[in-house]
mmCIF file of C-alpha atoms in Angstrom:
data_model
loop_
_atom_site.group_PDB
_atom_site.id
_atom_site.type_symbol
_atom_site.label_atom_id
_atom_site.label_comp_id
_atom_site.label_asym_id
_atom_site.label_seq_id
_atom_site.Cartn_x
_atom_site.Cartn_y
_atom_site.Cartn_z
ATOM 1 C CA UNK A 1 107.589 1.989 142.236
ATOM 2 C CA UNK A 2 110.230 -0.455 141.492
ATOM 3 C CA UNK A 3 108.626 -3.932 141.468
ATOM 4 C CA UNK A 4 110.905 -7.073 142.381
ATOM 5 C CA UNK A 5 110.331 -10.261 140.107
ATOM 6 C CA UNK A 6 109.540 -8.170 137.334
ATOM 7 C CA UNK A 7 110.802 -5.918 134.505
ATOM 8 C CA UNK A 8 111.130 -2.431 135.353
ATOM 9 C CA UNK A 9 111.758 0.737 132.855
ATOM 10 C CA UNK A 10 114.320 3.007 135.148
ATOM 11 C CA UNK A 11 116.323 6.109 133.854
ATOM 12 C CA UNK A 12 119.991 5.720 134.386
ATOM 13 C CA UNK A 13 120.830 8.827 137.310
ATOM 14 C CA UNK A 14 124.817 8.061 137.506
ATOM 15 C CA UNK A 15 127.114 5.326 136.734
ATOM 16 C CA UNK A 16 131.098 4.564 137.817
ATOM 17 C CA UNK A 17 133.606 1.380 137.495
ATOM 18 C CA UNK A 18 131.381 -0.625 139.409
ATOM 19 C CA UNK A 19 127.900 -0.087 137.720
ATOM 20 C CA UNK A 20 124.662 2.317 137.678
ATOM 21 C CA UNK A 21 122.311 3.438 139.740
ATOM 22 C CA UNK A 22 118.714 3.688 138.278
ATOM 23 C CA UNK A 23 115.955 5.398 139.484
ATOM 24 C CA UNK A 24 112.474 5.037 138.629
ATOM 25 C CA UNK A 25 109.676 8.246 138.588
ATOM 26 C CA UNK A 26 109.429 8.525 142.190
ATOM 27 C CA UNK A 27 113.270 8.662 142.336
ATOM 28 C CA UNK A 28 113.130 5.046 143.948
ATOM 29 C CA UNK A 29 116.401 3.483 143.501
ATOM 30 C CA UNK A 30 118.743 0.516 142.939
ATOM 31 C CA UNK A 31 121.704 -0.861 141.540
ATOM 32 C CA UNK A 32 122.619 -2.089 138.275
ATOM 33 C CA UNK A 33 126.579 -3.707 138.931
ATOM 34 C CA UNK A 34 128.597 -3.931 135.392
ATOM 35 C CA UNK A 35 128.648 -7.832 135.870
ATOM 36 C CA UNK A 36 125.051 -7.694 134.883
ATOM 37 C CA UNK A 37 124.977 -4.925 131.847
ATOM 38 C CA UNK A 38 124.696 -6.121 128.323
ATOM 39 C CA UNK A 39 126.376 -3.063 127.316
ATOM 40 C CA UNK A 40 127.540 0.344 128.077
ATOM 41 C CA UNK A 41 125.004 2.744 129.709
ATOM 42 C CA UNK A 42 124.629 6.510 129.557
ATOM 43 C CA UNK A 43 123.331 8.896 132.148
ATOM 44 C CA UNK A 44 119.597 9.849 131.493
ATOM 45 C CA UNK A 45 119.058 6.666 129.327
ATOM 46 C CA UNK A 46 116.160 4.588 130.206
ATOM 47 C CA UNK A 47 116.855 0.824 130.557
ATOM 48 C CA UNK A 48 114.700 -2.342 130.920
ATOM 49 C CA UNK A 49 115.820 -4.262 133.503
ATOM 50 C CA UNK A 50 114.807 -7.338 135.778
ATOM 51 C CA UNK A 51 114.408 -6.709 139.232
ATOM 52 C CA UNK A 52 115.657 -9.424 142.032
ATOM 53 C CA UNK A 53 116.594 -10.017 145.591
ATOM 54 C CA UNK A 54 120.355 -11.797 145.258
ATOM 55 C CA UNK A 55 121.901 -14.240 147.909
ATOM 56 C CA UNK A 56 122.566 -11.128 151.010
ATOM 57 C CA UNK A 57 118.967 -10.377 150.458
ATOM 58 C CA UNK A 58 119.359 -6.834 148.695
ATOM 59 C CA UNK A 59 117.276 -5.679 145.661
ATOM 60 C CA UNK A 60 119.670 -5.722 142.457
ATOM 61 C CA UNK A 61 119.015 -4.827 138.845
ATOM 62 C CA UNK A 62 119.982 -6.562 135.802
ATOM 63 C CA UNK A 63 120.048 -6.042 131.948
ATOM 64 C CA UNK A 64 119.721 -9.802 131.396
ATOM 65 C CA UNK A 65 116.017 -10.252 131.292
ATOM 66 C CA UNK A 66 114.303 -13.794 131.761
ATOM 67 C CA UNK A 67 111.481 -15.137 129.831
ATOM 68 C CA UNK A 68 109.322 -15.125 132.758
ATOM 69 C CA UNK A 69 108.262 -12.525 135.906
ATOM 70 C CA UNK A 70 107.084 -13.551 139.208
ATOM 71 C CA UNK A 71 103.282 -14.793 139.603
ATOM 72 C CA UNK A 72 103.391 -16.860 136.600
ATOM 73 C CA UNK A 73 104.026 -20.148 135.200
ATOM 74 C CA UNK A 74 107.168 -20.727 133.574
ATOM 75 C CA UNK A 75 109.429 -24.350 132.645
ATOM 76 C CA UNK A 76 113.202 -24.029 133.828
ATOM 77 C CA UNK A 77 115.927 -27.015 133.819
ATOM 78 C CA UNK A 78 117.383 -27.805 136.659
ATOM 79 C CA UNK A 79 120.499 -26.895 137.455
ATOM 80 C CA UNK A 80 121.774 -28.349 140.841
ATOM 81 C CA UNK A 81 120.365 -30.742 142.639
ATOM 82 C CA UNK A 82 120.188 -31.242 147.077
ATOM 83 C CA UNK A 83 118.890 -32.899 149.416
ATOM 84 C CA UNK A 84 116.330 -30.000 150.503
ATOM 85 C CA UNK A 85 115.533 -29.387 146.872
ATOM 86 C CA UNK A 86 116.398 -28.193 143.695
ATOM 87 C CA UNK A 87 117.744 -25.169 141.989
ATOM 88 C CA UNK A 88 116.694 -24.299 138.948
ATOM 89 C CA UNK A 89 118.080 -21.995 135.830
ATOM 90 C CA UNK A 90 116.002 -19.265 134.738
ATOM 91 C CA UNK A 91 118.219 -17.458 133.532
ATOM 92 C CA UNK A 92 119.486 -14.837 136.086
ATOM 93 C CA UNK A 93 122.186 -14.498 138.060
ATOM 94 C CA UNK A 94 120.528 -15.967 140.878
ATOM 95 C CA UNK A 95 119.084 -19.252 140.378
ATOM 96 C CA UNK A 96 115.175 -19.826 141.308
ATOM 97 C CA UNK A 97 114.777 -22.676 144.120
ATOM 98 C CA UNK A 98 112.228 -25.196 144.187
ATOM 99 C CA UNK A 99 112.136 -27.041 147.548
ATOM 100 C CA UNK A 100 111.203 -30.363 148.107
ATOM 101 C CA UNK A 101 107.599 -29.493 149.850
ATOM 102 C CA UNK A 102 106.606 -27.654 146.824
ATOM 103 C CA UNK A 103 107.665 -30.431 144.114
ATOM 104 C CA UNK A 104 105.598 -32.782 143.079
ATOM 105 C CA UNK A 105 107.869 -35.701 141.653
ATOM 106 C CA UNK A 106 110.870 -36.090 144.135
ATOM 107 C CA UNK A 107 113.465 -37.184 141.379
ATOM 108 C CA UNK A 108 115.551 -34.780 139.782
ATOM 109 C CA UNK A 109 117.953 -34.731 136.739
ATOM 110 C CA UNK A 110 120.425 -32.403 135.996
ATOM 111 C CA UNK A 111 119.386 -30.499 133.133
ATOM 112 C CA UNK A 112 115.499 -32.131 132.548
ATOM 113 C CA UNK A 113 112.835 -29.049 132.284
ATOM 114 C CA UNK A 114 110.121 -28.885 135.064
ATOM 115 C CA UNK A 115 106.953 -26.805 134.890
ATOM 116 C CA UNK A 116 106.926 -24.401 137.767
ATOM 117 C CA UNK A 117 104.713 -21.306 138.879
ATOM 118 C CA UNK A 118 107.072 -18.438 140.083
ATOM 119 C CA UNK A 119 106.062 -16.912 143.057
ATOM 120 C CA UNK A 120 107.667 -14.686 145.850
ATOM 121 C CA UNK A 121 108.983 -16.013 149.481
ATOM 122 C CA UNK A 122 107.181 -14.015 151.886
ATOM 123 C CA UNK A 123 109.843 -14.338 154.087
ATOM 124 C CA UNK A 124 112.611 -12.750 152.521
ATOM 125 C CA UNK A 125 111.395 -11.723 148.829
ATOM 126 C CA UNK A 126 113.121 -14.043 146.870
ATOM 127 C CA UNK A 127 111.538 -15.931 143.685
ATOM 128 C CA UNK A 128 110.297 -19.122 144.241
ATOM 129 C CA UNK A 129 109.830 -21.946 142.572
ATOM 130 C CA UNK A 130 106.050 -24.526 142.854
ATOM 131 C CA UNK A 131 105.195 -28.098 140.966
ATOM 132 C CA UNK A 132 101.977 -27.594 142.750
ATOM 133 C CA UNK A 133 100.375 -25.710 140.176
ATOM 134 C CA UNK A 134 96.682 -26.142 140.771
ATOM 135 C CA UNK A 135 97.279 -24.089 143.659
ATOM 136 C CA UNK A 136 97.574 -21.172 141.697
ATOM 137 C CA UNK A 137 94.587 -21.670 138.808
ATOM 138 C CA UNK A 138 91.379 -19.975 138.734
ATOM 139 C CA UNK A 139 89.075 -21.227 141.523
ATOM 140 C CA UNK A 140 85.795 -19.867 140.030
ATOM 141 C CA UNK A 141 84.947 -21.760 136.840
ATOM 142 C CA UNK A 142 85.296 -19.676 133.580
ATOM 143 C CA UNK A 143 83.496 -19.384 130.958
ATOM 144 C CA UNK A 144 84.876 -21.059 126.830
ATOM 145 C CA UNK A 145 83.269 -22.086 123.942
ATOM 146 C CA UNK A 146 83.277 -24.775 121.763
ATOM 147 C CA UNK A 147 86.240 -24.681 119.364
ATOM 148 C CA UNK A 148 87.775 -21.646 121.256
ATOM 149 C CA UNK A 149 91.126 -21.060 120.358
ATOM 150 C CA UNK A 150 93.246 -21.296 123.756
ATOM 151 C CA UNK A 151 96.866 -21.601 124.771
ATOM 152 C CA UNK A 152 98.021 -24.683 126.934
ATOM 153 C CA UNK A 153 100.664 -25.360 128.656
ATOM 154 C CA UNK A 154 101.624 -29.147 128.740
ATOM 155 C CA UNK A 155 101.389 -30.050 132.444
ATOM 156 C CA UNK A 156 101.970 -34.070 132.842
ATOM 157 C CA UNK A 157 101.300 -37.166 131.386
ATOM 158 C CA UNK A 158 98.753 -40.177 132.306
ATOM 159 C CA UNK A 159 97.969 -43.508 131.141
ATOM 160 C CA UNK A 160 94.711 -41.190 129.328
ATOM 161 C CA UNK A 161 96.693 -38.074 128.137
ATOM 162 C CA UNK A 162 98.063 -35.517 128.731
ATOM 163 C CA UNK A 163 97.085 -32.778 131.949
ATOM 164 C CA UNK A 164 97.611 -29.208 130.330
ATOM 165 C CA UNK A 165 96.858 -25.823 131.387
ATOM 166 C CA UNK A 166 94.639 -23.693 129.895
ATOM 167 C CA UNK A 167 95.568 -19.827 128.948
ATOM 168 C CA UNK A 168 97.502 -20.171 132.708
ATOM 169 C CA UNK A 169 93.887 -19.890 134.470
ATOM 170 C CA UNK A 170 92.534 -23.501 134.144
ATOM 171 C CA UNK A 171 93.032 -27.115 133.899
ATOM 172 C CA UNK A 172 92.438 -29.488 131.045
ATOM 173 C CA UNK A 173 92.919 -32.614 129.677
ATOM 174 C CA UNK A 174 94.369 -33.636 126.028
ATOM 175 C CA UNK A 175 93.275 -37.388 125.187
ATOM 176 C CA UNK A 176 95.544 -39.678 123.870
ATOM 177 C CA UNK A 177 92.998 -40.034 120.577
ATOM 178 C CA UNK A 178 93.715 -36.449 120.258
ATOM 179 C CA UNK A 179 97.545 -36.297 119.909
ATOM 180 C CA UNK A 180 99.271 -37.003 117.202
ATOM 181 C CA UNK A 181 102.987 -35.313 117.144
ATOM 182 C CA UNK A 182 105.383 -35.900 119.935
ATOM 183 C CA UNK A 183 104.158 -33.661 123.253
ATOM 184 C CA UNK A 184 107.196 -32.286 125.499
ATOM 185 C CA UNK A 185 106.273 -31.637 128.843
ATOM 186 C CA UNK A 186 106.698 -27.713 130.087
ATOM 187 C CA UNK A 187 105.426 -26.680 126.122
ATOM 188 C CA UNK A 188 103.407 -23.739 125.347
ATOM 189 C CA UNK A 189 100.901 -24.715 122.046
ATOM 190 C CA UNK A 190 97.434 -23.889 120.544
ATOM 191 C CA UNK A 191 94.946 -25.297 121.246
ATOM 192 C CA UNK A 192 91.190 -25.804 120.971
ATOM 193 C CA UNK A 193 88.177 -26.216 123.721
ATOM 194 C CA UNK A 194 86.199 -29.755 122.772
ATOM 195 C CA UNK A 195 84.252 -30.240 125.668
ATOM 196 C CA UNK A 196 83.241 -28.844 128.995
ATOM 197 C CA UNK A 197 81.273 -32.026 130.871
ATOM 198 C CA UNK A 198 78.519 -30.753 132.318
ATOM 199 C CA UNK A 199 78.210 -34.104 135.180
ATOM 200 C CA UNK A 200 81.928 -32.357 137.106
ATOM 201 C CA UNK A 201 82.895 -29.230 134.791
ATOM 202 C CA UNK A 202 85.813 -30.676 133.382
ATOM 203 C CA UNK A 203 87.709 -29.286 130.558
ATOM 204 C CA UNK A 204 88.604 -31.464 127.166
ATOM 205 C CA UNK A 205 90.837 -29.870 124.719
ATOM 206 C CA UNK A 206 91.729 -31.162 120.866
ATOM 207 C CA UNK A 207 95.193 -29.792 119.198
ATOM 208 C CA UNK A 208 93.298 -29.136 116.205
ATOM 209 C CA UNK A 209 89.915 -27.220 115.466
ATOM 210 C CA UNK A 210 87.003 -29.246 115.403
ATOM 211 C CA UNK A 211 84.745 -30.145 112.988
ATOM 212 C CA UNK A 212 86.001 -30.518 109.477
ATOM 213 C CA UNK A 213 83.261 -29.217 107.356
ATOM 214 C CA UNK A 214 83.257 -26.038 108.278
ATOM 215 C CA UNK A 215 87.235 -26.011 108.358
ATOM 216 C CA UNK A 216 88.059 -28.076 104.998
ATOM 217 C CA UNK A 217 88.876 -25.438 102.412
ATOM 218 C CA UNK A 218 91.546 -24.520 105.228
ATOM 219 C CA UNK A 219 93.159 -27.935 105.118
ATOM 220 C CA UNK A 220 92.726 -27.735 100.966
ATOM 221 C CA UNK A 221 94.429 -24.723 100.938
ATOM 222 C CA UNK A 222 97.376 -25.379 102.872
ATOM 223 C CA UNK A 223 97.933 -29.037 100.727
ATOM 224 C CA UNK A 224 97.268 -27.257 98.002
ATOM 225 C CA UNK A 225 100.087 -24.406 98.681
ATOM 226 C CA UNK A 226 102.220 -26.591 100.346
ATOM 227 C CA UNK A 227 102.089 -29.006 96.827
ATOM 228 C CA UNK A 228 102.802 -25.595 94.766
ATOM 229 C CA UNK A 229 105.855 -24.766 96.972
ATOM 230 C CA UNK A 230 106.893 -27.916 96.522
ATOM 231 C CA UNK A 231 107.187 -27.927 92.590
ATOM 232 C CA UNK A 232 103.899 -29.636 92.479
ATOM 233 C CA UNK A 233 104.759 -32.811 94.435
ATOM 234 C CA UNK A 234 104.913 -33.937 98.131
ATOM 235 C CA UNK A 235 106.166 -37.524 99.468
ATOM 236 C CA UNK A 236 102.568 -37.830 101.437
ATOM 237 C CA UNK A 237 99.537 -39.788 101.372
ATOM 238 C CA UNK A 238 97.220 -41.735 103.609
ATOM 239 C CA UNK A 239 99.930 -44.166 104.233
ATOM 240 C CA UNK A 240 102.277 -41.356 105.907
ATOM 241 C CA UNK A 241 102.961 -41.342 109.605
ATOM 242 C CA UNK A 242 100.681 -39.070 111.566
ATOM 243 C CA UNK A 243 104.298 -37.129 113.163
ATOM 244 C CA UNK A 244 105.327 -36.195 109.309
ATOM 245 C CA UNK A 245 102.265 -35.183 108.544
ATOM 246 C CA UNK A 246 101.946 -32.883 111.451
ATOM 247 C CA UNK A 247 105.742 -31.507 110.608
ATOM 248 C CA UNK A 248 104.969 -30.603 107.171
ATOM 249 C CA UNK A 249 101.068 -29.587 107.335
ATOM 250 C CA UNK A 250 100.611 -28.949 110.872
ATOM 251 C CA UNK A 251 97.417 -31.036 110.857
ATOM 252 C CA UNK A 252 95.978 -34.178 112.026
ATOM 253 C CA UNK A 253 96.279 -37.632 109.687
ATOM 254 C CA UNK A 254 92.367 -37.643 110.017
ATOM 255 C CA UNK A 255 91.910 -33.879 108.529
ATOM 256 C CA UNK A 256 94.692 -34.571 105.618
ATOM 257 C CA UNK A 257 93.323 -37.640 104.550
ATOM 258 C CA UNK A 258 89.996 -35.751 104.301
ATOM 259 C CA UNK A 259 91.092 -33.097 102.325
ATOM 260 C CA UNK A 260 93.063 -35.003 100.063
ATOM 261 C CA UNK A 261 90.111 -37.022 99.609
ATOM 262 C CA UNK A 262 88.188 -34.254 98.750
ATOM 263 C CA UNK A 263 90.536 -32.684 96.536
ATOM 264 C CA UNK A 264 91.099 -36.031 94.501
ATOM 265 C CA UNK A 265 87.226 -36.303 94.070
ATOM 266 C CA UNK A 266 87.286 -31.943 92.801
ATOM 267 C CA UNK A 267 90.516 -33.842 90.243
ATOM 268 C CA UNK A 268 92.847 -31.583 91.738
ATOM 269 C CA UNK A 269 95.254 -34.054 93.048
ATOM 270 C CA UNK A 270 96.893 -37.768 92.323
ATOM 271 C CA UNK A 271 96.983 -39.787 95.326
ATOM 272 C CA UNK A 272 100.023 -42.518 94.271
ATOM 273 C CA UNK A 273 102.153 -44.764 95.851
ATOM 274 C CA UNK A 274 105.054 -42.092 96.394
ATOM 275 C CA UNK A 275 102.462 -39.160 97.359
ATOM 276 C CA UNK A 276 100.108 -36.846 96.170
ATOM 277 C CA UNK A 277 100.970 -34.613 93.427
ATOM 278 C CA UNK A 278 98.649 -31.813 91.533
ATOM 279 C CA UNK A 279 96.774 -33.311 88.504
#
């Protein structure tokens, strides 16, 4: 069955001038115009295409595929803005539209990126766009563990944080204390579970693992490598700015200065006024 909002793998049955028609196992079929083909097609071939209802409300194939599918979260710019709402670029031929009941924050720019969940219009099929994305996390609570690797989704920011969600089924909350390179709202990052309270169930995450003892070889190592790549020398030490320590170690100021603590203690390292540098 060919699904709408999503990729579909259809055989090519015939094509002309004005495009293909593709047809999937159950000989279910729809149209593929030559405005939307990356390239030439032959009869018989199988394509992956995206699936969507256009502007006259037919179903229409195209070779240009989206990062996201429908039923799932996804962060677009916006592209025009109206008085209804806002219509935002996803990367199709038809742009996804995000009305003004569903936003959360009624000012738009042209061209800043909004974190949406993708859904379909029960109306008339079409893709559409929703700020209010707690309506569409997990209502039942689920089950991490401490340390858990996770992926978040950066959500909004508060005076305390930052509101994330949490592999697209939960939400979270990322501390100030706990960031230390610049966040962009609508990213996808690692992350780490570093506390569920038990008093209202609430999720804290970290952008680093926890607990440096049993993770401090791994922050040697990488120092260590990184000084080797780097002819033995790099323009670090505990005077460096959190951000370009992040960019060049991906780690936290608190777990480098620990490890080149520790590795200046084992005489590996110099710790000097213009960085560290193997001894």
């Amino acid at each position: 069955m060919i699904t709408e909002g999503k990729r579909n793998i259809l055989k090519v049955r015939e094509w002309d001038e004005n495009g293909a028609i593709l047809e999937d196992q159950e000989q279910d079929s729809i149209f593929l115009p030559n405005q939307y083909m990356t390239r030439a097609v032959e009869t018989g071939e199988e394509l992956e295409v995206f699936v969507f209802i256009d502007n006259i409300e037919e179903r229409i194939a195209t070779m240009e595929l989206p990062a996201f599918e429908v039923d799932s979260f996804a962060c677009l710019p916006v592209k025009a803005v109206e008085s209804y709402g806002v219509f935002l670029d996803g990367g199709l031929p038809k742009d996804i539209f995000l009305p003004n009941k569903l936003a959360i924050y009624k000012k738009f720019d042209v061209g800043e990126k909004r974190l949406v969940y993708i859904s379909t219009d029960p109306l008339n099929g079409k893709m559409v766009a929703s700020e209010k994305l707690s309506n569409f996390l997990s209502e039942e609570p689920v089950e991490y563990e401490y340390n858990q690797e996770v992926n978040l989704r950066i959500w909004r920011k508060t005076p305390l944080g930052y509101r994330v969600i949490i592999n697209d089924e939960s939400e979270g909350m990322l501390f100030n204390n706990q960031v230390f390179r610049k966040i962009i709202i609508g990213e996808s990052c690692k992350g780490y579970i570093k506390d569920i309270r038990e008093s209202d169930g609430k999720i804290d995450v970290s952008l680093s693992k926890l607990g440096f003892k049993e993770h401090i070889d791994e922050h040697q190592n990488t120092i260590l490598n990184k000084l080797k790549a780097a002819g033995g020398a790099l323009p670090l030490n505990d005077k460096s700015a959190p951000e370009l320590i992040y960019s060049e170690l991906s780690m936290s100021k608190k777990n480098f200065k620990k490890a080149i603590g520790a590795l200046y203690k084992k005489r590996q390292i110099l710790i000097e006024e213009q960085g560290i540098r193997l001894s």
